[in-house]
Short mmCIF file of C-alpha atoms in Angstrom, two decimals:
data_model
loop_
_atom_site.label_atom_id
_atom_site.label_comp_id
_atom_site.label_asym_id
_atom_site.label_seq_id
_atom_site.Cartn_x
_atom_site.Cartn_y
_atom_site.Cartn_z
CA MET A 1 -15.22 -180.64 106.19
CA ARG A 2 -16.29 -180.15 102.89
CA ARG A 3 -18.95 -181.62 100.97
CA GLN A 4 -21.25 -181.54 97.81
CA TRP A 5 -24.70 -180.80 97.08
CA ARG A 6 -26.89 -182.08 93.75
CA THR A 7 -29.69 -181.36 91.77
CA GLY A 8 -31.83 -183.36 89.37
CA PHE A 9 -33.61 -179.70 88.41
CA LEU A 10 -30.42 -178.41 87.15
CA LEU A 11 -31.19 -176.16 83.90
CA ALA A 12 -33.52 -178.35 81.83
CA GLY A 13 -36.68 -176.08 81.98
CA VAL A 14 -34.03 -172.69 83.15
CA LEU A 15 -32.09 -173.81 79.24
CA ALA A 16 -35.76 -174.20 77.22
CA PHE A 17 -37.04 -171.02 78.01
CA MET A 18 -33.97 -168.28 77.47
CA ALA A 19 -33.55 -170.69 74.28
CA CYS A 20 -37.17 -170.00 73.49
CA SER A 21 -37.21 -166.22 74.56
CA ASP A 22 -36.43 -164.57 71.07
CA GLY A 23 -39.38 -165.14 70.08
CA ALA A 24 -39.40 -168.51 69.66
CA ALA A 25 -42.30 -169.52 72.05
CA THR A 26 -44.56 -167.35 69.94
CA ALA A 27 -42.98 -167.86 66.44
CA GLY A 28 -42.11 -171.07 66.07
CA MET A 29 -38.88 -172.89 65.86
CA THR A 30 -37.56 -175.94 64.17
CA VAL A 31 -34.45 -177.69 65.19
CA SER A 32 -32.87 -181.36 64.98
CA ALA A 33 -30.91 -183.03 67.62
CA GLY A 34 -27.17 -181.02 67.06
CA SER A 35 -28.29 -178.87 65.06
CA GLN A 36 -29.16 -174.90 65.85
CA ALA A 37 -32.48 -173.06 65.46
CA VAL A 38 -34.17 -172.37 62.51
CA MET A 39 -36.65 -169.78 62.57
CA ARG A 40 -40.20 -169.94 60.71
CA PRO A 41 -43.11 -167.64 61.09
CA ALA A 42 -45.94 -169.46 62.92
CA GLN A 43 -49.16 -169.99 60.96
CA THR A 44 -52.68 -167.86 61.89
CA GLY A 45 -55.69 -167.81 60.84
CA ARG A 46 -57.89 -170.52 59.47
CA ALA A 47 -54.83 -172.47 58.40
CA ALA A 48 -53.15 -172.15 61.81
CA ALA A 49 -56.79 -174.01 62.51
CA ASP A 50 -56.66 -176.48 59.76
CA LEU A 51 -52.90 -177.83 60.59
CA SER A 52 -52.11 -181.20 61.66
CA ALA A 53 -50.55 -181.97 65.22
CA GLU A 54 -47.41 -182.55 63.49
CA ALA A 55 -46.92 -178.96 62.22
CA LEU A 56 -48.46 -177.61 65.38
CA TYR A 57 -45.58 -179.67 67.63
CA ALA A 58 -42.94 -177.95 64.83
CA ASP A 59 -43.49 -174.68 65.05
CA HIS A 60 -44.22 -174.63 68.76
CA CYS A 61 -42.12 -178.21 70.30
CA ALA A 62 -39.80 -178.97 67.83
CA ALA A 63 -36.86 -175.85 69.06
CA CYS A 64 -36.45 -177.32 73.12
CA HIS A 65 -38.12 -180.99 72.66
CA GLY A 66 -36.34 -181.97 69.40
CA ALA A 67 -37.57 -182.37 65.75
CA ASP A 68 -38.04 -185.99 66.24
CA ARG A 69 -39.47 -185.92 70.04
CA LEU A 70 -36.63 -187.57 71.35
CA GLY A 71 -35.69 -184.11 73.19
CA GLY A 72 -33.22 -181.44 72.82
CA ILE A 73 -32.57 -178.24 75.41
CA GLY A 74 -36.11 -179.48 76.77
CA PRO A 75 -36.97 -183.17 77.69
CA ALA A 76 -38.11 -185.86 75.59
CA LEU A 77 -41.70 -185.77 74.64
CA LEU A 78 -42.46 -188.83 74.39
CA PRO A 79 -45.29 -191.56 76.40
CA GLN A 80 -42.27 -193.56 78.34
CA ASN A 81 -41.23 -190.01 79.46
CA LEU A 82 -44.53 -188.53 80.41
CA ARG A 83 -45.82 -191.25 83.55
CA ARG A 84 -45.67 -188.95 85.84
CA LEU A 85 -47.70 -186.71 83.54
CA ARG A 86 -51.65 -186.89 83.09
CA LYS A 87 -53.03 -185.85 80.11
CA THR A 88 -55.04 -182.95 81.79
CA LYS A 89 -52.01 -181.61 83.51
CA ALA A 90 -50.38 -181.96 80.16
CA ALA A 91 -52.96 -179.79 78.62
CA LYS A 92 -53.13 -177.20 81.17
CA VAL A 93 -48.75 -177.36 81.46
CA ILE A 94 -48.62 -176.96 77.73
CA THR A 95 -51.45 -173.70 77.95
CA HIS A 96 -50.32 -172.06 81.29
CA GLY A 97 -46.64 -173.39 81.32
CA ARG A 98 -45.26 -174.20 83.96
CA PRO A 99 -43.89 -172.64 87.50
CA ALA A 100 -40.86 -172.82 88.18
CA THR A 101 -39.40 -174.84 85.31
CA GLN A 102 -40.20 -171.64 82.31
CA MET A 103 -41.73 -173.53 80.58
CA PRO A 104 -43.81 -171.08 78.90
CA ALA A 105 -47.51 -170.57 77.87
CA PHE A 106 -49.07 -170.95 74.83
CA GLY A 107 -52.72 -170.21 75.83
CA THR A 108 -52.71 -166.94 74.18
CA VAL A 109 -50.91 -168.99 70.82
CA LEU A 110 -53.17 -172.19 70.87
CA SER A 111 -56.70 -173.19 70.29
CA PRO A 112 -57.86 -175.83 73.56
CA ALA A 113 -58.74 -178.09 70.43
CA GLN A 114 -54.91 -177.11 68.78
CA VAL A 115 -53.77 -177.88 72.73
CA GLN A 116 -55.88 -181.11 72.52
CA LYS A 117 -53.78 -182.34 69.43
CA LEU A 118 -50.62 -181.41 70.38
CA VAL A 119 -51.45 -183.98 73.86
CA ALA A 120 -53.04 -186.62 72.05
CA TYR A 121 -49.48 -186.12 69.40
CA ILE A 122 -47.10 -186.40 72.42
CA TYR A 123 -48.57 -189.48 73.96
CA THR A 124 -48.54 -191.28 70.97
CA PRO A 125 -45.51 -193.51 70.50
CA PRO A 126 -43.30 -193.00 67.59
CA GLU A 127 -43.13 -195.51 64.74
CA VAL A 128 -39.86 -196.74 65.30
CA MET A 129 -37.94 -196.35 68.87
CA PRO A 130 -34.66 -195.24 67.93
CA ALA A 131 -31.91 -197.66 68.74
CA TRP A 132 -29.14 -196.93 71.15
CA GLY A 133 -27.24 -199.14 72.68
CA LYS A 134 -23.00 -199.96 73.89
CA LYS A 135 -22.85 -200.38 69.48
CA GLU A 136 -24.40 -197.12 68.87
CA ILE A 137 -22.28 -195.27 71.33
CA MET A 138 -19.15 -196.89 70.69
CA ALA A 139 -19.73 -196.68 67.19
CA SER A 140 -20.69 -192.28 67.64
CA ARG A 141 -16.58 -191.95 68.63
CA ARG A 142 -14.53 -190.02 68.06
CA GLU A 143 -10.90 -189.14 68.82
CA ALA A 144 -10.34 -185.35 68.04
CA VAL A 145 -6.68 -185.16 68.32
CA GLU A 146 -3.95 -187.34 69.58
CA VAL A 147 -2.93 -187.22 73.30
CA ASP A 148 0.64 -185.96 73.64
CA ARG A 149 1.20 -187.94 76.27
CA HIS A 150 5.14 -185.86 77.00
CA ILE A 151 2.67 -182.85 77.74
CA THR A 152 2.89 -182.36 81.31
CA LYS A 153 2.61 -178.94 82.00
CA PRO A 154 -0.19 -176.12 80.45
CA LEU A 155 0.68 -174.26 77.43
CA HIS A 156 -0.04 -171.24 79.06
CA ASP A 157 0.71 -168.92 81.69
CA ALA A 158 -2.61 -169.00 83.75
CA ASP A 159 -2.83 -170.67 86.52
CA PRO A 160 -4.11 -173.86 85.54
CA LEU A 161 -6.34 -174.50 89.00
CA ASN A 162 -7.60 -170.82 88.92
CA LEU A 163 -9.58 -170.36 84.84
CA PHE A 164 -12.92 -170.22 84.77
CA VAL A 165 -15.01 -172.86 81.96
CA VAL A 166 -17.97 -170.39 81.29
CA VAL A 167 -20.57 -171.83 79.37
CA GLU A 168 -22.61 -169.83 76.67
CA SER A 169 -25.35 -170.74 75.79
CA GLY A 170 -26.42 -167.80 73.60
CA ASP A 171 -24.58 -168.82 70.35
CA HIS A 172 -22.92 -172.74 71.79
CA HIS A 173 -19.56 -171.59 72.70
CA VAL A 174 -17.69 -172.30 75.60
CA SER A 175 -14.92 -169.79 76.81
CA ILE A 176 -11.86 -170.54 79.15
CA LEU A 177 -11.04 -167.53 81.16
CA ASP A 178 -7.95 -166.43 83.59
CA GLY A 179 -9.56 -165.65 86.90
CA ASP A 180 -6.44 -163.46 88.08
CA THR A 181 -6.11 -161.19 84.73
CA PHE A 182 -9.96 -162.35 83.35
CA ARG A 183 -9.04 -163.18 80.37
CA VAL A 184 -10.18 -165.01 77.58
CA LEU A 185 -7.65 -167.44 76.52
CA HIS A 186 -9.57 -169.61 74.71
CA ARG A 187 -12.90 -169.94 72.95
CA PHE A 188 -14.06 -172.71 71.34
CA LYS A 189 -17.74 -174.22 69.54
CA SER A 190 -19.68 -176.54 72.07
CA ARG A 191 -21.84 -178.94 71.41
CA TYR A 192 -25.46 -178.08 70.87
CA ALA A 193 -27.18 -177.32 74.58
CA LEU A 194 -24.76 -178.10 76.25
CA HIS A 195 -25.65 -179.02 80.13
CA GLY A 196 -24.60 -175.99 82.75
CA GLY A 197 -22.23 -178.52 84.89
CA PRO A 198 -18.53 -180.12 83.08
CA LYS A 199 -17.09 -182.19 85.70
CA PHE A 200 -13.29 -182.05 86.29
CA SER A 201 -10.55 -184.58 87.10
CA PRO A 202 -9.31 -184.59 90.32
CA ASP A 203 -6.14 -182.94 88.74
CA GLY A 204 -7.82 -179.71 86.97
CA ARG A 205 -6.38 -180.94 83.85
CA HIS A 206 -9.68 -181.72 82.12
CA VAL A 207 -13.01 -181.33 81.60
CA TYR A 208 -15.92 -182.78 80.44
CA PHE A 209 -19.33 -181.79 79.34
CA VAL A 210 -22.36 -183.32 78.02
CA SER A 211 -24.88 -182.08 76.04
CA ARG A 212 -29.43 -182.64 75.91
CA ASP A 213 -28.69 -184.78 73.11
CA GLY A 214 -26.23 -187.04 74.88
CA TRP A 215 -22.26 -185.79 72.99
CA VAL A 216 -19.89 -186.11 75.99
CA THR A 217 -16.69 -184.38 75.45
CA LYS A 218 -13.32 -184.13 76.61
CA PHE A 219 -11.35 -180.92 76.99
CA ASP A 220 -8.02 -181.03 77.69
CA LEU A 221 -7.36 -177.04 79.88
CA TYR A 222 -3.44 -177.38 79.46
CA THR A 223 -4.01 -177.55 75.72
CA PHE A 224 -6.83 -175.92 75.02
CA GLU A 225 -8.03 -178.77 72.59
CA ILE A 226 -11.02 -181.41 72.29
CA LEU A 227 -9.14 -184.38 72.64
CA VAL A 228 -12.72 -187.31 72.28
CA GLU A 229 -16.00 -187.03 72.24
CA VAL A 230 -18.76 -189.85 72.10
CA ARG A 231 -22.55 -189.80 72.25
CA ALA A 232 -23.59 -191.37 75.29
CA GLY A 233 -27.42 -191.37 74.70
CA ILE A 234 -30.12 -189.25 73.22
CA ASN A 235 -31.41 -187.45 75.47
CA ALA A 236 -28.85 -186.83 78.47
CA ARG A 237 -29.82 -184.95 81.94
CA ASN A 238 -26.35 -185.04 83.40
CA LEU A 239 -22.75 -186.39 83.93
CA ALA A 240 -20.50 -187.53 86.90
CA ILE A 241 -17.30 -188.37 87.38
CA SER A 242 -16.26 -191.43 90.02
CA GLU A 243 -14.10 -189.86 92.83
CA ASP A 244 -10.53 -191.71 91.27
CA GLY A 245 -11.41 -190.09 88.17
CA ALA A 246 -11.48 -193.38 86.45
CA THR A 247 -15.25 -193.35 85.61
CA LEU A 248 -17.67 -191.40 83.81
CA ALA A 249 -21.43 -191.71 84.23
CA VAL A 250 -24.28 -190.76 82.08
CA ALA A 251 -27.75 -190.32 83.28
CA ASN A 252 -30.21 -190.56 80.67
CA TYR A 253 -33.81 -189.73 80.21
CA LEU A 254 -33.45 -191.66 76.82
CA PRO A 255 -32.81 -194.56 76.23
CA HIS A 256 -33.48 -195.57 80.18
CA ASN A 257 -30.32 -195.95 81.54
CA LEU A 258 -26.58 -195.25 83.37
CA VAL A 259 -23.88 -195.14 81.07
CA LEU A 260 -20.66 -195.55 82.49
CA LEU A 261 -17.54 -195.09 80.90
CA SER A 262 -14.16 -194.63 80.87
CA ALA A 263 -12.89 -191.49 81.90
CA GLU A 264 -9.33 -192.27 79.78
CA ASP A 265 -10.96 -192.49 76.40
CA LEU A 266 -14.83 -192.65 76.36
CA ARG A 267 -15.23 -196.31 76.28
CA VAL A 268 -18.25 -197.52 77.53
CA GLU A 269 -17.47 -199.64 80.48
CA THR A 270 -20.71 -200.89 80.96
CA ILE A 271 -24.12 -200.37 80.53
CA ILE A 272 -27.26 -200.15 83.48
CA PRO A 273 -30.85 -199.94 82.49
CA ALA A 274 -33.23 -197.85 84.82
CA VAL A 275 -35.18 -200.16 85.63
CA SER A 276 -36.94 -200.06 89.47
CA MET A 277 -37.55 -202.94 91.89
CA ASP A 278 -41.11 -203.18 90.74
CA GLY A 279 -39.90 -203.29 87.15
CA THR A 280 -41.25 -200.22 86.10
CA SER A 281 -38.57 -198.20 83.29
CA SER A 282 -37.67 -195.16 84.66
CA ARG A 283 -35.94 -191.84 83.79
CA ILE A 284 -32.77 -191.23 85.74
CA SER A 285 -32.85 -187.58 87.66
CA ALA A 286 -29.41 -186.92 87.74
CA VAL A 287 -26.78 -188.95 88.78
CA TYR A 288 -23.77 -187.71 90.73
CA GLN A 289 -20.43 -188.58 92.76
CA ALA A 290 -20.35 -189.05 96.59
CA ARG A 291 -17.42 -187.67 98.20
CA GLY A 292 -15.86 -190.31 100.29
CA ARG A 293 -18.22 -193.06 100.09
CA LYS A 294 -16.62 -193.97 96.47
CA SER A 295 -19.58 -194.32 93.98
CA PHE A 296 -22.16 -193.03 92.60
CA VAL A 297 -25.23 -191.30 93.77
CA ALA A 298 -28.69 -191.60 91.08
CA ALA A 299 -32.35 -191.02 91.34
CA LEU A 300 -34.76 -192.13 88.96
CA LYS A 301 -37.11 -189.83 87.84
CA ASP A 302 -40.39 -192.18 87.68
CA ALA A 303 -40.32 -194.37 90.33
CA PRO A 304 -39.41 -193.92 94.19
CA GLU A 305 -35.68 -195.37 94.31
CA ILE A 306 -32.15 -194.11 94.76
CA TRP A 307 -28.91 -196.19 93.48
CA GLU A 308 -25.60 -195.81 94.47
CA ILE A 309 -23.19 -197.70 92.75
CA SER A 310 -19.47 -198.74 93.43
CA THR A 311 -16.75 -197.23 92.10
CA ASP A 312 -14.11 -198.49 94.42
CA PRO A 313 -11.22 -199.86 93.03
CA GLU A 314 -10.56 -202.18 96.01
CA ASN A 315 -13.76 -204.55 95.10
CA GLY A 316 -12.65 -204.49 90.79
CA ARG A 317 -14.71 -201.17 90.09
CA LEU A 318 -17.62 -204.00 89.35
CA PHE A 319 -20.28 -201.07 89.56
CA SER A 320 -22.40 -203.26 91.73
CA LEU A 321 -26.05 -201.86 92.61
CA ARG A 322 -27.59 -200.82 96.03
CA ARG A 323 -31.39 -199.51 95.76
CA LEU A 324 -33.17 -197.55 97.86
CA LYS A 325 -36.78 -197.14 98.54
CA SER A 326 -37.15 -193.30 98.71
CA PRO A 327 -41.22 -191.37 99.73
CA ALA A 328 -41.48 -190.50 96.14
CA PRO A 329 -40.10 -189.50 92.93
CA LEU A 330 -36.93 -187.36 93.76
CA ASP A 331 -36.55 -184.46 91.15
CA ASP A 332 -33.55 -182.59 93.45
CA PHE A 333 -31.42 -183.62 96.28
CA PHE A 334 -28.60 -182.40 98.34
CA PHE A 335 -25.25 -184.21 100.29
CA ASP A 336 -24.38 -182.58 103.98
CA GLN A 337 -20.31 -182.54 103.98
CA SER A 338 -20.20 -186.98 105.10
CA TYR A 339 -22.37 -187.88 102.33
CA ARG A 340 -24.60 -190.11 104.61
CA HIS A 341 -27.52 -188.28 104.44
CA LEU A 342 -29.54 -187.18 101.46
CA LEU A 343 -31.69 -184.31 101.29
CA GLY A 344 -33.99 -184.54 99.07
CA ALA A 345 -37.29 -182.91 97.29
CA SER A 346 -39.53 -182.99 94.36
CA ARG A 347 -43.10 -181.55 93.10
CA ALA A 348 -44.99 -185.09 94.82
CA ILE A 349 -42.93 -184.16 97.97
CA LYS A 350 -44.61 -180.98 100.74
CA GLY A 351 -41.52 -180.20 102.36
CA ALA A 352 -38.11 -182.01 101.74
CA VAL A 353 -36.97 -185.19 103.43
CA VAL A 354 -33.65 -186.46 104.49
CA ILE A 355 -32.47 -189.71 104.10
CA ASP A 356 -30.34 -191.73 106.11
CA MET A 357 -27.36 -192.92 102.86
CA ASN A 358 -26.32 -195.71 105.88
CA SER A 359 -29.61 -197.43 107.03
CA GLY A 360 -31.40 -196.20 103.58
CA GLN A 361 -34.36 -195.06 106.31
CA VAL A 362 -35.91 -191.25 106.66
CA ILE A 363 -34.79 -189.88 109.20
CA ALA A 364 -36.07 -186.49 109.23
CA ARG A 365 -38.80 -184.26 107.32
CA PRO A 366 -37.81 -180.29 106.85
CA PRO A 367 -40.96 -177.74 106.37
CA LEU A 368 -39.28 -176.58 103.33
CA PRO A 369 -41.77 -174.31 101.19
CA GLY A 370 -41.69 -173.31 97.56
CA LEU A 371 -40.25 -175.85 96.01
CA PRO A 372 -36.50 -175.95 97.49
CA HIS A 373 -33.60 -175.94 94.87
CA LEU A 374 -31.23 -178.09 97.29
CA GLY A 375 -29.15 -179.00 94.48
CA SER A 376 -27.18 -175.00 94.16
CA GLY A 377 -27.48 -174.94 97.89
CA ILE A 378 -24.10 -174.12 100.09
CA THR A 379 -23.23 -174.59 103.81
CA TRP A 380 -21.49 -172.80 106.21
CA THR A 381 -20.60 -173.05 110.20
CA TRP A 382 -22.94 -170.39 111.59
CA GLN A 383 -22.79 -170.32 115.58
CA GLY A 384 -20.93 -173.69 115.93
CA ARG A 385 -23.45 -175.48 113.79
CA PRO A 386 -23.10 -176.64 110.18
CA VAL A 387 -25.67 -174.99 108.21
CA MET A 388 -26.33 -175.51 104.71
CA ALA A 389 -28.37 -172.81 102.47
CA THR A 390 -31.33 -173.25 99.66
CA PRO A 391 -32.63 -171.06 97.53
CA HIS A 392 -36.29 -171.64 96.31
CA LEU A 393 -37.93 -171.70 92.67
CA ALA A 394 -41.12 -170.67 93.73
CA GLU A 395 -41.28 -168.28 96.64
CA GLY A 396 -39.16 -165.96 97.09
CA ALA A 397 -36.99 -166.87 100.09
CA VAL A 398 -34.14 -168.62 101.59
CA SER A 399 -33.96 -171.00 103.53
CA VAL A 400 -31.30 -171.78 106.16
CA ILE A 401 -31.15 -175.40 107.73
CA ALA A 402 -29.60 -176.64 110.36
CA MET A 403 -27.85 -179.81 109.45
CA ASP A 404 -27.12 -181.07 113.34
CA ASP A 405 -30.98 -181.88 113.37
CA TRP A 406 -32.66 -180.36 110.17
CA SER A 407 -34.90 -177.58 111.44
CA ILE A 408 -35.19 -174.65 109.79
CA VAL A 409 -33.00 -171.48 111.72
CA LYS A 410 -34.49 -168.80 109.52
CA THR A 411 -36.10 -167.77 106.35
CA ILE A 412 -34.67 -164.94 104.72
CA ARG A 413 -37.47 -162.83 102.39
CA THR A 414 -35.94 -162.14 98.77
CA LEU A 415 -37.43 -160.39 96.28
CA GLY A 416 -38.53 -163.25 94.20
CA PRO A 417 -38.07 -166.90 93.21
CA GLY A 418 -34.14 -167.77 92.79
CA PHE A 419 -32.50 -169.79 91.11
CA PHE A 420 -28.78 -169.79 92.29
CA ILE A 421 -26.34 -169.05 96.06
CA ARG A 422 -23.26 -169.30 96.30
CA SER A 423 -20.01 -168.29 98.63
CA HIS A 424 -17.16 -169.14 99.18
CA GLU A 425 -15.01 -170.50 102.27
CA ASN A 426 -12.69 -166.93 102.44
CA THR A 427 -16.08 -164.29 102.19
CA PRO A 428 -18.58 -163.92 105.09
CA TYR A 429 -21.06 -163.74 102.45
CA ALA A 430 -23.55 -165.03 100.06
CA TRP A 431 -24.62 -164.11 96.57
CA THR A 432 -28.35 -165.40 95.79
CA ASP A 433 -30.34 -164.31 93.04
CA VAL A 434 -33.94 -163.98 92.30
CA PHE A 435 -34.04 -165.18 88.86
CA PHE A 436 -37.74 -165.71 88.29
CA GLY A 437 -39.62 -162.51 88.27
CA PRO A 438 -39.98 -158.66 87.83
CA HIS A 439 -37.22 -158.40 90.56
CA ARG A 440 -34.79 -161.29 88.15
CA ASP A 441 -32.19 -158.19 87.35
CA LYS A 442 -30.80 -157.99 91.13
CA ILE A 443 -28.25 -159.84 93.09
CA HIS A 444 -28.89 -159.87 96.95
CA ILE A 445 -25.74 -160.22 99.04
CA ILE A 446 -26.52 -162.03 102.37
CA ASP A 447 -24.13 -161.65 105.45
CA LYS A 448 -23.57 -165.55 106.67
CA ARG A 449 -22.61 -164.61 110.35
CA THR A 450 -26.10 -161.95 110.82
CA LEU A 451 -28.19 -164.33 108.26
CA ARG A 452 -29.49 -160.82 106.93
CA ILE A 453 -29.47 -159.19 103.07
CA VAL A 454 -27.17 -156.42 103.62
CA LYS A 455 -26.60 -155.57 99.91
CA THR A 456 -28.74 -155.75 96.35
CA LEU A 457 -26.70 -155.11 93.30
CA ASP A 458 -28.80 -154.25 90.09
CA PRO A 459 -26.17 -155.07 87.89
CA ALA A 460 -28.13 -154.97 84.67
CA PRO A 461 -31.66 -153.13 84.73
CA GLY A 462 -34.16 -154.97 83.22
CA LYS A 463 -31.92 -158.02 82.12
CA THR A 464 -31.64 -161.79 84.17
CA VAL A 465 -28.59 -162.05 85.87
CA ALA A 466 -28.11 -164.61 87.85
CA HIS A 467 -25.36 -167.84 88.93
CA VAL A 468 -22.72 -166.17 91.37
CA GLU A 469 -18.77 -167.84 91.47
CA PHE A 470 -15.85 -166.99 93.32
CA ASP A 471 -12.59 -166.83 92.48
CA ARG A 472 -10.05 -169.80 93.68
CA TRP A 473 -9.75 -167.10 96.63
CA GLY A 474 -12.88 -165.74 97.03
CA ARG A 475 -11.74 -162.48 95.81
CA HIS A 476 -13.56 -162.07 93.13
CA ALA A 477 -17.31 -162.69 92.23
CA LEU A 478 -18.50 -163.29 88.48
CA VAL A 479 -21.92 -162.79 87.99
CA SER A 480 -23.58 -163.50 84.62
CA VAL A 481 -25.77 -161.64 82.66
CA TRP A 482 -28.35 -164.18 80.86
CA GLU A 483 -28.79 -162.65 77.20
CA LYS A 484 -28.19 -163.49 74.45
CA GLU A 485 -25.65 -159.98 74.11
CA GLY A 486 -25.24 -160.69 78.10
CA ALA A 487 -21.60 -159.88 80.06
CA VAL A 488 -19.61 -161.91 82.31
CA ILE A 489 -19.40 -159.07 85.34
CA VAL A 490 -16.25 -159.50 87.45
CA TYR A 491 -17.22 -157.97 91.59
CA ASP A 492 -14.70 -156.94 94.31
CA ALA A 493 -15.96 -159.26 96.91
CA LYS A 494 -15.20 -157.32 99.63
CA THR A 495 -15.99 -154.19 98.47
CA PHE A 496 -18.82 -155.23 96.00
CA ARG A 497 -17.45 -152.80 93.34
CA GLU A 498 -17.69 -153.82 89.50
CA VAL A 499 -13.76 -154.59 88.66
CA LYS A 500 -14.51 -155.80 84.32
CA ARG A 501 -17.34 -156.93 82.81
CA ILE A 502 -16.34 -158.99 79.91
CA PRO A 503 -19.00 -159.63 76.68
CA MET A 504 -20.82 -163.12 76.54
CA SER A 505 -23.36 -164.73 74.68
CA ARG A 506 -25.54 -165.37 77.42
CA PRO A 507 -23.32 -167.33 79.84
CA VAL A 508 -25.61 -169.77 81.52
CA GLY A 509 -23.00 -171.27 83.89
CA LYS A 510 -19.17 -169.79 85.19
CA TYR A 511 -17.34 -172.58 87.03
CA ASN A 512 -13.80 -172.29 88.42
CA VAL A 513 -11.38 -174.94 88.60
CA TRP A 514 -10.55 -174.86 92.17
CA ASN A 515 -13.24 -174.61 93.59
CA LYS A 516 -14.56 -177.51 91.50
CA ILE A 517 -11.82 -180.44 92.45
CA THR A 518 -11.51 -179.35 96.11
CA PHE A 519 -14.95 -179.09 97.30
CA SER A 520 -15.91 -175.78 97.80
CA GLU A 521 -18.27 -174.96 100.37
CA GLY A 522 -19.66 -172.40 98.83
CA THR A 523 -20.31 -174.10 95.17
CA SER A 524 -21.94 -176.72 93.55
CA HIS A 525 -20.42 -180.08 91.53
#
């Protein structure tokens, strides 16, 4: 059986930190949606004390959250997007940062008075709220090249199902990597601040990207060409593709809606306003394909509600909406192989909850510690039982959970909180990073049979290493060095020896075509 797992946390906070980690958090940057960041010195002394809220925001916040507060790498900072965050808590987040999101702490840079200025500013509505509906979306649409329908085979000699799509956030490019020779076959400039999880057509020919400022890009892996682009939102979270490959769903923070596009030409099929049962307008945490159910599943960020949207062609693709209640708004979730059960977590829930998607009822509450990153979960069979494993964003541990009764099989202690865990059907090992803290340069290798760490790698001492992905055959594991002058390191998956080191600019994610379209149990989708 195959299964799929999903995240609402994803990389928003992490990418925001990475974008600012080269000095922006303390020196200040300004940026507009879709543009490159521009450094400018932060003010000091008496001049800094006299800065307006707008100037403080421009110096310290705009690089990640957009010059117009509409979001960029980080989320939009507008009153309607801050309902779950009280002003007192917002002041603490600005001052001390936010654990497990890598939101930088500004307490040594800004005075308490300046922090209060910023809080008042971000809770003040803009004079004019931007409109972004079907008219604006379609006006933004652009066809880059005309599709040549006579091309039915790749125009390159690599295995099209063993390609890696590598998102390089350091200089906003995407590289296409041959998974057999580990040669870079093509590299192109992407939209600013791509979301880390592209989606693939069922045949593996096309890959779809979404940027934080809402641009959706369709790319042909046969011809290495951008085909068409459209801006589906102002501040987007993630992208999903339907089981039959016909429809894309874009989850938006701004506007509060779910936009469904034709995967063929990126034209709008329908727009579903994100309004809960009690009338609350909400952001969408994330949307994902529910394989086998012929539906999308989305979670609301500001209301305790889960949506299931039908994509079944047999019912005329009416996109009928089914609403399920959850104990709290879910930030992160995971499906078992059958897609009947959803394991969800949020900052408002201690541990996690399991919801039966058929009945809509909570059937279990696994006592998971440390803010589990469920969207990174993987599965395998251990001693005849189906299990999943997840790292934790706020604790040095990997939890192994039995999915037949949702009990905790084992808690594997690690050198620090992790972000990703990966494996493959053809390997007995799972690889997990230590993303946060002083040991961020380590990778643990866990034996899936004994549930013990058997090796700890140190691929780039002193640098952040993360996000392992296997090739189509499970023979090689690829690890990212998450630095501006970073790399993708190829390891032999049996011997753990380094095979090749490929220079890359902060490669935040590598995605193997075969693993994604077959829903490999060892990776995310």
